[in-house]
PDB file of C-alpha atoms in Angstrom:
ATOM      1  CA  MET A   1      20.493 112.325 196.701  1.00  0.00           C
ATOM      2  CA  GLY A   2      20.137 109.258 199.015  1.00  0.00           C
ATOM      3  CA  ALA A   3      22.801 107.740 201.439  1.00  0.00           C
ATOM      4  CA  VAL A   4      25.993 106.296 199.641  1.00  0.00           C
ATOM      5  CA  VAL A   5      27.756 103.124 200.525  1.00  0.00           C
ATOM      6  CA  THR A   6      30.483 104.297 202.875  1.00  0.00           C
ATOM      7  CA  GLU A   7      33.081 101.628 201.779  1.00  0.00           C
ATOM      8  CA  LYS A   8      33.215 103.500 198.181  1.00  0.00           C
ATOM      9  CA  TRP A   9      33.655 106.861 199.619  1.00  0.00           C
ATOM     10  CA  ILE A  10      35.890 106.321 202.624  1.00  0.00           C
ATOM     11  CA  HIS A  11      39.256 105.012 202.670  1.00  0.00           C
ATOM     12  CA  ARG A  12      41.093 104.173 206.087  1.00  0.00           C
ATOM     13  CA  TYR A  13      44.801 103.297 205.458  1.00  0.00           C
ATOM     14  CA  GLU A  14      46.055 103.447 209.115  1.00  0.00           C
ATOM     15  CA  PRO A  15      43.048 102.897 211.454  1.00  0.00           C
ATOM     16  CA  ALA A  16      43.462 104.364 214.855  1.00  0.00           C
ATOM     17  CA  PRO A  17      40.151 103.290 216.660  1.00  0.00           C
ATOM     18  CA  ASP A  18      41.430 104.669 219.937  1.00  0.00           C
ATOM     19  CA  ALA A  19      42.099 108.163 218.677  1.00  0.00           C
ATOM     20  CA  ASP A  20      39.939 110.747 220.165  1.00  0.00           C
ATOM     21  CA  ARG A  21      39.917 112.807 216.805  1.00  0.00           C
ATOM     22  CA  ARG A  22      39.503 112.345 213.026  1.00  0.00           C
ATOM     23  CA  LEU A  23      41.042 114.139 210.167  1.00  0.00           C
ATOM     24  CA  VAL A  24      39.168 113.731 206.789  1.00  0.00           C
ATOM     25  CA  CYS A  25      41.272 114.312 203.743  1.00  0.00           C
ATOM     26  CA  PHE A  26      39.689 115.592 200.383  1.00  0.00           C
ATOM     27  CA  PRO A  27      41.747 115.179 197.177  1.00  0.00           C
ATOM     28  CA  HIS A  28      42.655 117.651 194.522  1.00  0.00           C
ATOM     29  CA  ALA A  29      41.353 117.618 190.857  1.00  0.00           C
ATOM     30  CA  GLY A  30      42.387 114.368 189.351  1.00  0.00           C
ATOM     31  CA  GLY A  31      43.633 113.160 192.635  1.00  0.00           C
ATOM     32  CA  ALA A  32      42.834 110.021 194.674  1.00  0.00           C
ATOM     33  CA  ALA A  33      42.459 108.922 198.301  1.00  0.00           C
ATOM     34  CA  PRO A  34      46.040 107.230 198.271  1.00  0.00           C
ATOM     35  CA  TYR A  35      47.548 110.795 198.021  1.00  0.00           C
ATOM     36  CA  PHE A  36      47.030 111.073 201.799  1.00  0.00           C
ATOM     37  CA  VAL A  37      48.568 107.746 202.765  1.00  0.00           C
ATOM     38  CA  PRO A  38      51.601 109.710 204.186  1.00  0.00           C
ATOM     39  CA  VAL A  39      49.273 111.834 206.164  1.00  0.00           C
ATOM     40  CA  ALA A  40      47.848 108.728 207.749  1.00  0.00           C
ATOM     41  CA  ARG A  41      51.030 107.051 208.450  1.00  0.00           C
ATOM     42  CA  ALA A  42      52.498 110.266 210.152  1.00  0.00           C
ATOM     43  CA  MET A  43      49.366 110.790 212.169  1.00  0.00           C
ATOM     44  CA  ALA A  44      48.600 107.167 213.066  1.00  0.00           C
ATOM     45  CA  GLY A  45      47.946 106.657 216.754  1.00  0.00           C
ATOM     46  CA  ASP A  46      46.570 110.065 217.896  1.00  0.00           C
ATOM     47  CA  THR A  47      44.514 110.962 214.973  1.00  0.00           C
ATOM     48  CA  ASP A  48      42.143 108.515 212.693  1.00  0.00           C
ATOM     49  CA  VAL A  49      42.644 109.746 209.141  1.00  0.00           C
ATOM     50  CA  LEU A  50      40.081 109.104 206.695  1.00  0.00           C
ATOM     51  CA  ALA A  51      40.547 109.816 202.894  1.00  0.00           C
ATOM     52  CA  VAL A  52      37.634 110.457 200.456  1.00  0.00           C
ATOM     53  CA  GLN A  53      37.639 108.641 197.259  1.00  0.00           C
ATOM     54  CA  TYR A  54      35.676 110.433 194.492  1.00  0.00           C
ATOM     55  CA  PRO A  55      33.890 108.336 191.802  1.00  0.00           C
ATOM     56  CA  GLY A  56      35.860 107.866 188.465  1.00  0.00           C
ATOM     57  CA  ARG A  57      39.085 106.969 189.678  1.00  0.00           C
ATOM     58  CA  GLN A  58      41.107 103.698 190.662  1.00  0.00           C
ATOM     59  CA  GLU A  59      38.608 101.106 191.904  1.00  0.00           C
ATOM     60  CA  ARG A  60      35.732 103.483 191.180  1.00  0.00           C
ATOM     61  CA  ARG A  61      36.930 104.145 187.644  1.00  0.00           C
ATOM     62  CA  GLN A  62      33.705 102.614 186.042  1.00  0.00           C
ATOM     63  CA  GLU A  63      31.441 105.205 187.805  1.00  0.00           C
ATOM     64  CA  PRO A  64      30.954 108.504 186.300  1.00  0.00           C
ATOM     65  CA  CYS A  65      32.416 111.701 187.872  1.00  0.00           C
ATOM     66  CA  LEU A  66      29.927 113.966 189.810  1.00  0.00           C
ATOM     67  CA  GLY A  67      29.139 116.991 188.009  1.00  0.00           C
ATOM     68  CA  SER A  68      29.535 119.630 190.622  1.00  0.00           C
ATOM     69  CA  ILE A  69      31.424 120.487 194.026  1.00  0.00           C
ATOM     70  CA  ASP A  70      27.923 120.581 195.735  1.00  0.00           C
ATOM     71  CA  GLU A  71      27.154 117.095 194.641  1.00  0.00           C
ATOM     72  CA  LEU A  72      30.610 115.836 195.901  1.00  0.00           C
ATOM     73  CA  ALA A  73      30.225 117.441 199.207  1.00  0.00           C
ATOM     74  CA  ARG A  74      26.670 116.205 199.712  1.00  0.00           C
ATOM     75  CA  ALA A  75      27.658 112.577 199.024  1.00  0.00           C
ATOM     76  CA  ALA A  76      30.772 112.887 201.167  1.00  0.00           C
ATOM     77  CA  VAL A  77      28.797 114.123 204.021  1.00  0.00           C
ATOM     78  CA  ASP A  78      26.351 111.309 203.738  1.00  0.00           C
ATOM     79  CA  ALA A  79      29.280 108.746 203.670  1.00  0.00           C
ATOM     80  CA  LEU A  80      30.704 110.409 206.880  1.00  0.00           C
ATOM     81  CA  ALA A  81      27.754 109.954 209.039  1.00  0.00           C
ATOM     82  CA  PRO A  82      29.168 106.767 210.733  1.00  0.00           C
ATOM     83  CA  TRP A  83      32.461 108.570 211.366  1.00  0.00           C
ATOM     84  CA  LEU A  84      30.964 111.846 213.355  1.00  0.00           C
ATOM     85  CA  ASP A  85      31.053 109.926 216.748  1.00  0.00           C
ATOM     86  CA  ARG A  86      34.208 112.012 217.470  1.00  0.00           C
ATOM     87  CA  PRO A  87      35.552 115.462 216.658  1.00  0.00           C
ATOM     88  CA  VAL A  88      36.287 115.821 213.043  1.00  0.00           C
ATOM     89  CA  THR A  89      38.685 118.106 211.159  1.00  0.00           C
ATOM     90  CA  LEU A  90      38.297 118.484 207.408  1.00  0.00           C
ATOM     91  CA  PHE A  91      41.249 118.899 205.189  1.00  0.00           C
ATOM     92  CA  GLY A  92      41.107 119.584 201.440  1.00  0.00           C
ATOM     93  CA  HIS A  93      43.703 120.596 198.888  1.00  0.00           C
ATOM     94  CA  SER A  94      42.749 122.743 195.656  1.00  0.00           C
ATOM     95  CA  MET A  95      39.528 121.465 194.409  1.00  0.00           C
ATOM     96  CA  GLY A  96      39.368 119.450 197.559  1.00  0.00           C
ATOM     97  CA  ALA A  97      39.433 122.586 199.687  1.00  0.00           C
ATOM     98  CA  MET A  98      36.361 123.652 197.934  1.00  0.00           C
ATOM     99  CA  VAL A  99      34.536 120.247 198.599  1.00  0.00           C
ATOM    100  CA  ALA A 100      35.672 120.372 202.269  1.00  0.00           C
ATOM    101  CA  PHE A 101      34.392 123.856 202.651  1.00  0.00           C
ATOM    102  CA  GLU A 102      31.004 123.009 201.276  1.00  0.00           C
ATOM    103  CA  ALA A 103      30.962 119.673 203.361  1.00  0.00           C
ATOM    104  CA  ALA A 104      31.615 121.896 206.359  1.00  0.00           C
ATOM    105  CA  ARG A 105      28.708 124.304 205.603  1.00  0.00           C
ATOM    106  CA  LEU A 106      26.605 121.213 205.176  1.00  0.00           C
ATOM    107  CA  LEU A 107      27.711 119.571 208.611  1.00  0.00           C
ATOM    108  CA  GLU A 108      27.120 122.775 210.464  1.00  0.00           C
ATOM    109  CA  ARG A 109      23.701 123.414 208.897  1.00  0.00           C
ATOM    110  CA  ASP A 110      22.741 120.084 210.004  1.00  0.00           C
ATOM    111  CA  GLY A 111      23.945 120.718 213.646  1.00  0.00           C
ATOM    112  CA  ARG A 112      26.969 118.575 213.366  1.00  0.00           C
ATOM    113  CA  ALA A 113      29.702 121.207 212.849  1.00  0.00           C
ATOM    114  CA  PRO A 114      33.317 120.199 212.287  1.00  0.00           C
ATOM    115  CA  GLN A 115      35.867 120.899 214.749  1.00  0.00           C
ATOM    116  CA  GLY A 116      38.109 122.549 212.294  1.00  0.00           C
ATOM    117  CA  LEU A 117      38.570 123.085 208.598  1.00  0.00           C
ATOM    118  CA  VAL A 118      41.907 123.174 206.814  1.00  0.00           C
ATOM    119  CA  VAL A 119      42.071 124.508 203.173  1.00  0.00           C
ATOM    120  CA  SER A 120      45.012 124.352 201.019  1.00  0.00           C
ATOM    121  CA  GLY A 121      46.227 125.707 197.517  1.00  0.00           C
ATOM    122  CA  ARG A 122      42.832 127.491 197.017  1.00  0.00           C
ATOM    123  CA  ARG A 123      41.491 130.819 196.991  1.00  0.00           C
ATOM    124  CA  ALA A 124      38.630 131.842 199.408  1.00  0.00           C
ATOM    125  CA  PRO A 125      35.168 131.190 197.412  1.00  0.00           C
ATOM    126  CA  THR A 126      34.717 134.887 197.438  1.00  0.00           C
ATOM    127  CA  CYS A 127      37.799 135.611 195.563  1.00  0.00           C
ATOM    128  CA  VAL A 128      36.818 135.107 191.884  1.00  0.00           C
ATOM    129  CA  ARG A 129      39.377 135.597 189.057  1.00  0.00           C
ATOM    130  CA  PRO A 130      37.973 136.753 185.558  1.00  0.00           C
ATOM    131  CA  THR A 131      38.753 134.197 183.010  1.00  0.00           C
ATOM    132  CA  ARG A 132      37.885 133.528 179.380  1.00  0.00           C
ATOM    133  CA  ASP A 133      39.765 130.288 179.131  1.00  0.00           C
ATOM    134  CA  LEU A 134      38.034 127.392 180.862  1.00  0.00           C
ATOM    135  CA  VAL A 135      40.369 124.410 181.296  1.00  0.00           C
ATOM    136  CA  HIS A 136      37.721 121.717 180.923  1.00  0.00           C
ATOM    137  CA  LEU A 137      36.870 122.929 177.479  1.00  0.00           C
ATOM    138  CA  ARG A 138      40.318 122.666 176.144  1.00  0.00           C
ATOM    139  CA  ASP A 139      41.320 119.935 173.879  1.00  0.00           C
ATOM    140  CA  ASP A 140      43.305 116.979 175.156  1.00  0.00           C
ATOM    141  CA  GLU A 141      46.621 118.684 174.463  1.00  0.00           C
ATOM    142  CA  GLY A 142      45.567 121.943 176.340  1.00  0.00           C
ATOM    143  CA  LEU A 143      44.462 119.896 179.196  1.00  0.00           C
ATOM    144  CA  MET A 144      47.697 117.888 179.458  1.00  0.00           C
ATOM    145  CA  ALA A 145      49.726 121.145 179.216  1.00  0.00           C
ATOM    146  CA  GLU A 146      47.530 122.485 182.353  1.00  0.00           C
ATOM    147  CA  ILE A 147      48.518 119.213 184.138  1.00  0.00           C
ATOM    148  CA  ARG A 148      52.114 119.498 183.445  1.00  0.00           C
ATOM    149  CA  GLY A 149      52.329 122.904 184.638  1.00  0.00           C
ATOM    150  CA  MET A 150      50.961 122.228 187.929  1.00  0.00           C
ATOM    151  CA  ASP A 151      53.889 119.959 188.839  1.00  0.00           C
ATOM    152  CA  GLY A 152      51.734 117.657 190.916  1.00  0.00           C
ATOM    153  CA  THR A 153      51.335 114.672 188.660  1.00  0.00           C
ATOM    154  CA  ASP A 154      53.690 111.599 188.988  1.00  0.00           C
ATOM    155  CA  ASP A 155      56.444 111.880 186.265  1.00  0.00           C
ATOM    156  CA  ARG A 156      55.775 108.191 185.278  1.00  0.00           C
ATOM    157  CA  ILE A 157      52.288 109.045 184.343  1.00  0.00           C
ATOM    158  CA  LEU A 158      53.439 112.132 182.489  1.00  0.00           C
ATOM    159  CA  ALA A 159      55.651 110.029 180.582  1.00  0.00           C
ATOM    160  CA  ASP A 160      53.110 107.417 179.594  1.00  0.00           C
ATOM    161  CA  GLU A 161      50.891 109.428 177.253  1.00  0.00           C
ATOM    162  CA  GLU A 162      48.465 106.488 176.642  1.00  0.00           C
ATOM    163  CA  LEU A 163      47.887 106.300 180.409  1.00  0.00           C
ATOM    164  CA  LEU A 164      47.589 110.012 180.721  1.00  0.00           C
ATOM    165  CA  ARG A 165      44.875 110.119 178.027  1.00  0.00           C
ATOM    166  CA  MET A 166      43.025 107.381 180.056  1.00  0.00           C
ATOM    167  CA  ILE A 167      42.683 109.583 183.074  1.00  0.00           C
ATOM    168  CA  LEU A 168      41.986 112.825 181.209  1.00  0.00           C
ATOM    169  CA  PRO A 169      38.070 112.374 181.361  1.00  0.00           C
ATOM    170  CA  VAL A 170      38.383 112.267 185.073  1.00  0.00           C
ATOM    171  CA  ILE A 171      40.515 115.455 185.154  1.00  0.00           C
ATOM    172  CA  ARG A 172      38.225 117.036 182.754  1.00  0.00           C
ATOM    173  CA  GLY A 173      35.080 116.219 184.790  1.00  0.00           C
ATOM    174  CA  ASP A 174      36.893 117.450 187.936  1.00  0.00           C
ATOM    175  CA  TYR A 175      37.897 120.784 186.229  1.00  0.00           C
ATOM    176  CA  ARG A 176      34.248 121.162 184.953  1.00  0.00           C
ATOM    177  CA  ALA A 177      32.949 120.904 188.660  1.00  0.00           C
ATOM    178  CA  VAL A 178      35.574 123.378 189.732  1.00  0.00           C
ATOM    179  CA  GLU A 179      34.878 125.899 187.035  1.00  0.00           C
ATOM    180  CA  GLY A 180      31.145 125.388 187.355  1.00  0.00           C
ATOM    181  CA  TYR A 181      31.336 126.311 191.052  1.00  0.00           C
ATOM    182  CA  ARG A 182      29.412 129.443 192.161  1.00  0.00           C
ATOM    183  CA  TYR A 183      29.674 130.490 195.979  1.00  0.00           C
ATOM    184  CA  ARG A 184      26.298 130.965 197.671  1.00  0.00           C
ATOM    185  CA  PRO A 185      26.347 133.458 200.404  1.00  0.00           C
ATOM    186  CA  GLY A 186      25.399 132.075 203.707  1.00  0.00           C
ATOM    187  CA  PRO A 187      26.412 132.214 207.417  1.00  0.00           C
ATOM    188  CA  PRO A 188      30.154 131.973 208.134  1.00  0.00           C
ATOM    189  CA  LEU A 189      31.198 128.815 209.902  1.00  0.00           C
ATOM    190  CA  SER A 190      31.787 128.725 213.494  1.00  0.00           C
ATOM    191  CA  CYS A 191      34.854 126.490 213.568  1.00  0.00           C
ATOM    192  CA  PRO A 192      38.535 127.610 213.153  1.00  0.00           C
ATOM    193  CA  VAL A 193      39.939 127.682 209.543  1.00  0.00           C
ATOM    194  CA  LEU A 194      43.606 127.312 208.732  1.00  0.00           C
ATOM    195  CA  ALA A 195      44.691 128.283 205.073  1.00  0.00           C
ATOM    196  CA  LEU A 196      47.826 126.701 203.512  1.00  0.00           C
ATOM    197  CA  THR A 197      49.588 127.838 200.478  1.00  0.00           C
ATOM    198  CA  GLY A 198      52.780 127.893 198.458  1.00  0.00           C
ATOM    199  CA  ASP A 199      54.468 131.168 197.977  1.00  0.00           C
ATOM    200  CA  THR A 200      54.562 130.615 194.318  1.00  0.00           C
ATOM    201  CA  ASP A 201      51.462 128.990 193.589  1.00  0.00           C
ATOM    202  CA  PRO A 202      49.840 130.610 190.416  1.00  0.00           C
ATOM    203  CA  GLN A 203      46.489 129.590 191.570  1.00  0.00           C
ATOM    204  CA  VAL A 204      46.430 131.390 194.824  1.00  0.00           C
ATOM    205  CA  THR A 205      48.251 134.510 196.245  1.00  0.00           C
ATOM    206  CA  PRO A 206      48.683 134.674 199.988  1.00  0.00           C
ATOM    207  CA  GLU A 207      46.370 137.617 199.929  1.00  0.00           C
ATOM    208  CA  GLU A 208      43.504 135.509 198.272  1.00  0.00           C
ATOM    209  CA  ALA A 209      44.187 132.637 200.852  1.00  0.00           C
ATOM    210  CA  ARG A 210      43.814 135.142 203.743  1.00  0.00           C
ATOM    211  CA  SER A 211      40.308 135.941 202.575  1.00  0.00           C
ATOM    212  CA  TRP A 212      39.298 132.736 204.117  1.00  0.00           C
ATOM    213  CA  ALA A 213      39.243 134.413 207.341  1.00  0.00           C
ATOM    214  CA  GLU A 214      35.928 136.095 206.118  1.00  0.00           C
ATOM    215  CA  HIS A 215      34.268 132.540 206.220  1.00  0.00           C
ATOM    216  CA  THR A 216      34.486 131.819 209.700  1.00  0.00           C
ATOM    217  CA  THR A 217      33.704 133.365 213.066  1.00  0.00           C
ATOM    218  CA  GLY A 218      36.156 131.265 214.863  1.00  0.00           C
ATOM    219  CA  ARG A 219      39.999 131.511 214.786  1.00  0.00           C
ATOM    220  CA  PHE A 220      41.750 132.027 211.699  1.00  0.00           C
ATOM    221  CA  ASP A 221      45.395 131.084 210.646  1.00  0.00           C
ATOM    222  CA  ILE A 222      47.382 131.126 207.552  1.00  0.00           C
ATOM    223  CA  THR A 223      50.822 129.288 206.807  1.00  0.00           C
ATOM    224  CA  VAL A 224      52.637 130.136 203.523  1.00  0.00           C
ATOM    225  CA  PHE A 225      55.288 127.461 202.605  1.00  0.00           C
ATOM    226  CA  PRO A 226      58.009 127.632 199.865  1.00  0.00           C
ATOM    227  CA  GLY A 227      56.717 126.089 196.713  1.00  0.00           C
ATOM    228  CA  GLY A 228      54.185 126.242 194.043  1.00  0.00           C
ATOM    229  CA  HIS A 229      50.478 124.636 193.852  1.00  0.00           C
ATOM    230  CA  PHE A 230      51.808 121.234 194.961  1.00  0.00           C
ATOM    231  CA  TYR A 231      54.166 122.659 197.684  1.00  0.00           C
ATOM    232  CA  LEU A 232      52.826 119.688 199.802  1.00  0.00           C
ATOM    233  CA  ASN A 233      54.936 117.122 198.027  1.00  0.00           C
ATOM    234  CA  SER A 234      58.152 118.836 199.144  1.00  0.00           C
ATOM    235  CA  GLN A 235      56.976 120.226 202.523  1.00  0.00           C
ATOM    236  CA  GLY A 236      54.978 117.270 203.662  1.00  0.00           C
ATOM    237  CA  GLU A 237      56.492 117.171 207.264  1.00  0.00           C
ATOM    238  CA  ALA A 238      55.824 120.777 207.819  1.00  0.00           C
ATOM    239  CA  VAL A 239      52.194 120.590 206.428  1.00  0.00           C
ATOM    240  CA  ILE A 240      51.293 117.526 208.671  1.00  0.00           C
ATOM    241  CA  ARG A 241      52.646 119.433 211.698  1.00  0.00           C
ATOM    242  CA  ALA A 242      50.723 122.479 210.960  1.00  0.00           C
ATOM    243  CA  ILE A 243      47.520 120.329 210.508  1.00  0.00           C
ATOM    244  CA  ALA A 244      48.298 118.628 213.898  1.00  0.00           C
ATOM    245  CA  GLU A 245      48.695 122.055 215.733  1.00  0.00           C
ATOM    246  CA  HIS A 246      45.596 123.290 214.234  1.00  0.00           C
ATOM    247  CA  MET A 247      43.566 120.357 215.452  1.00  0.00           C
ATOM    248  CA  SER A 248      45.235 120.582 218.851  1.00  0.00           C
ATOM    249  CA  ALA A 249      44.325 124.587 219.098  1.00  0.00           C
ATOM    250  CA  ALA A 250      40.883 123.707 218.201  1.00  0.00           C
ATOM    251  CA  ASP A 251      40.437 122.214 221.574  1.00  0.00           C
ATOM    252  CA  SER A 252      41.445 125.569 223.057  1.00  0.00           C
ATOM    253  CA  PRO A 253      38.666 128.060 224.024  1.00  0.00           C
ATOM    254  CA  ARG A 254      40.468 130.671 221.944  1.00  0.00           C
ATOM    255  CA  ALA A 255      39.827 128.816 218.730  1.00  0.00           C
ATOM    256  CA  ARG A 256      36.150 129.131 219.233  1.00  0.00           C
TER     257      ARG A 256
END
């Protein structure tokens, strides 16, 4: 696919033009760029935080969702081209971890390897759970039940069934991309990887998160927080601190 218009894909809430590093944030399924506003505010000054905005939501709601993780990663990498003038760390939660990982692989293949990768709330791509129940094939009630069970959607949206049904196509499209993803074997990344997870997340066990170590020849660390799939909502300060420490450690020779 050709180059995309950067303004559509990249949101920059707290510009830090003098920062010597960048953090690029990739949202979860059904999520949008503003989810990372607290990260941008907390890291403003020493880190220039960018948030990826996928098509199909908010100001991009008239655009169709992309059909695969690979398409999302390729489009995001195209949009990031003007922002690679300084070290970049990629950070993704849940579906965003998958997009960030594939984006990191593309960047490394193109000779523009990121300085680091932070993957949150997602099993390593080689950890495949057998399933007969594909969420994206459920009816609307089944899809809404899945959303409610994740405890990550604003209560005001969950209470407004009409609004919830409006966003269901986007969520269904994202789940279709996630459930259609197939890992393609390839060289491991060279950058350090940090895995973050909640200790009661039904989507990933700490052991499955540790398997991310297989996907880098660089340093690997894991931090397990109290909480479920959206542990970030209650552990925000600690998560941001862990990411900042990971970025700082990436400057150390031991990280490579």
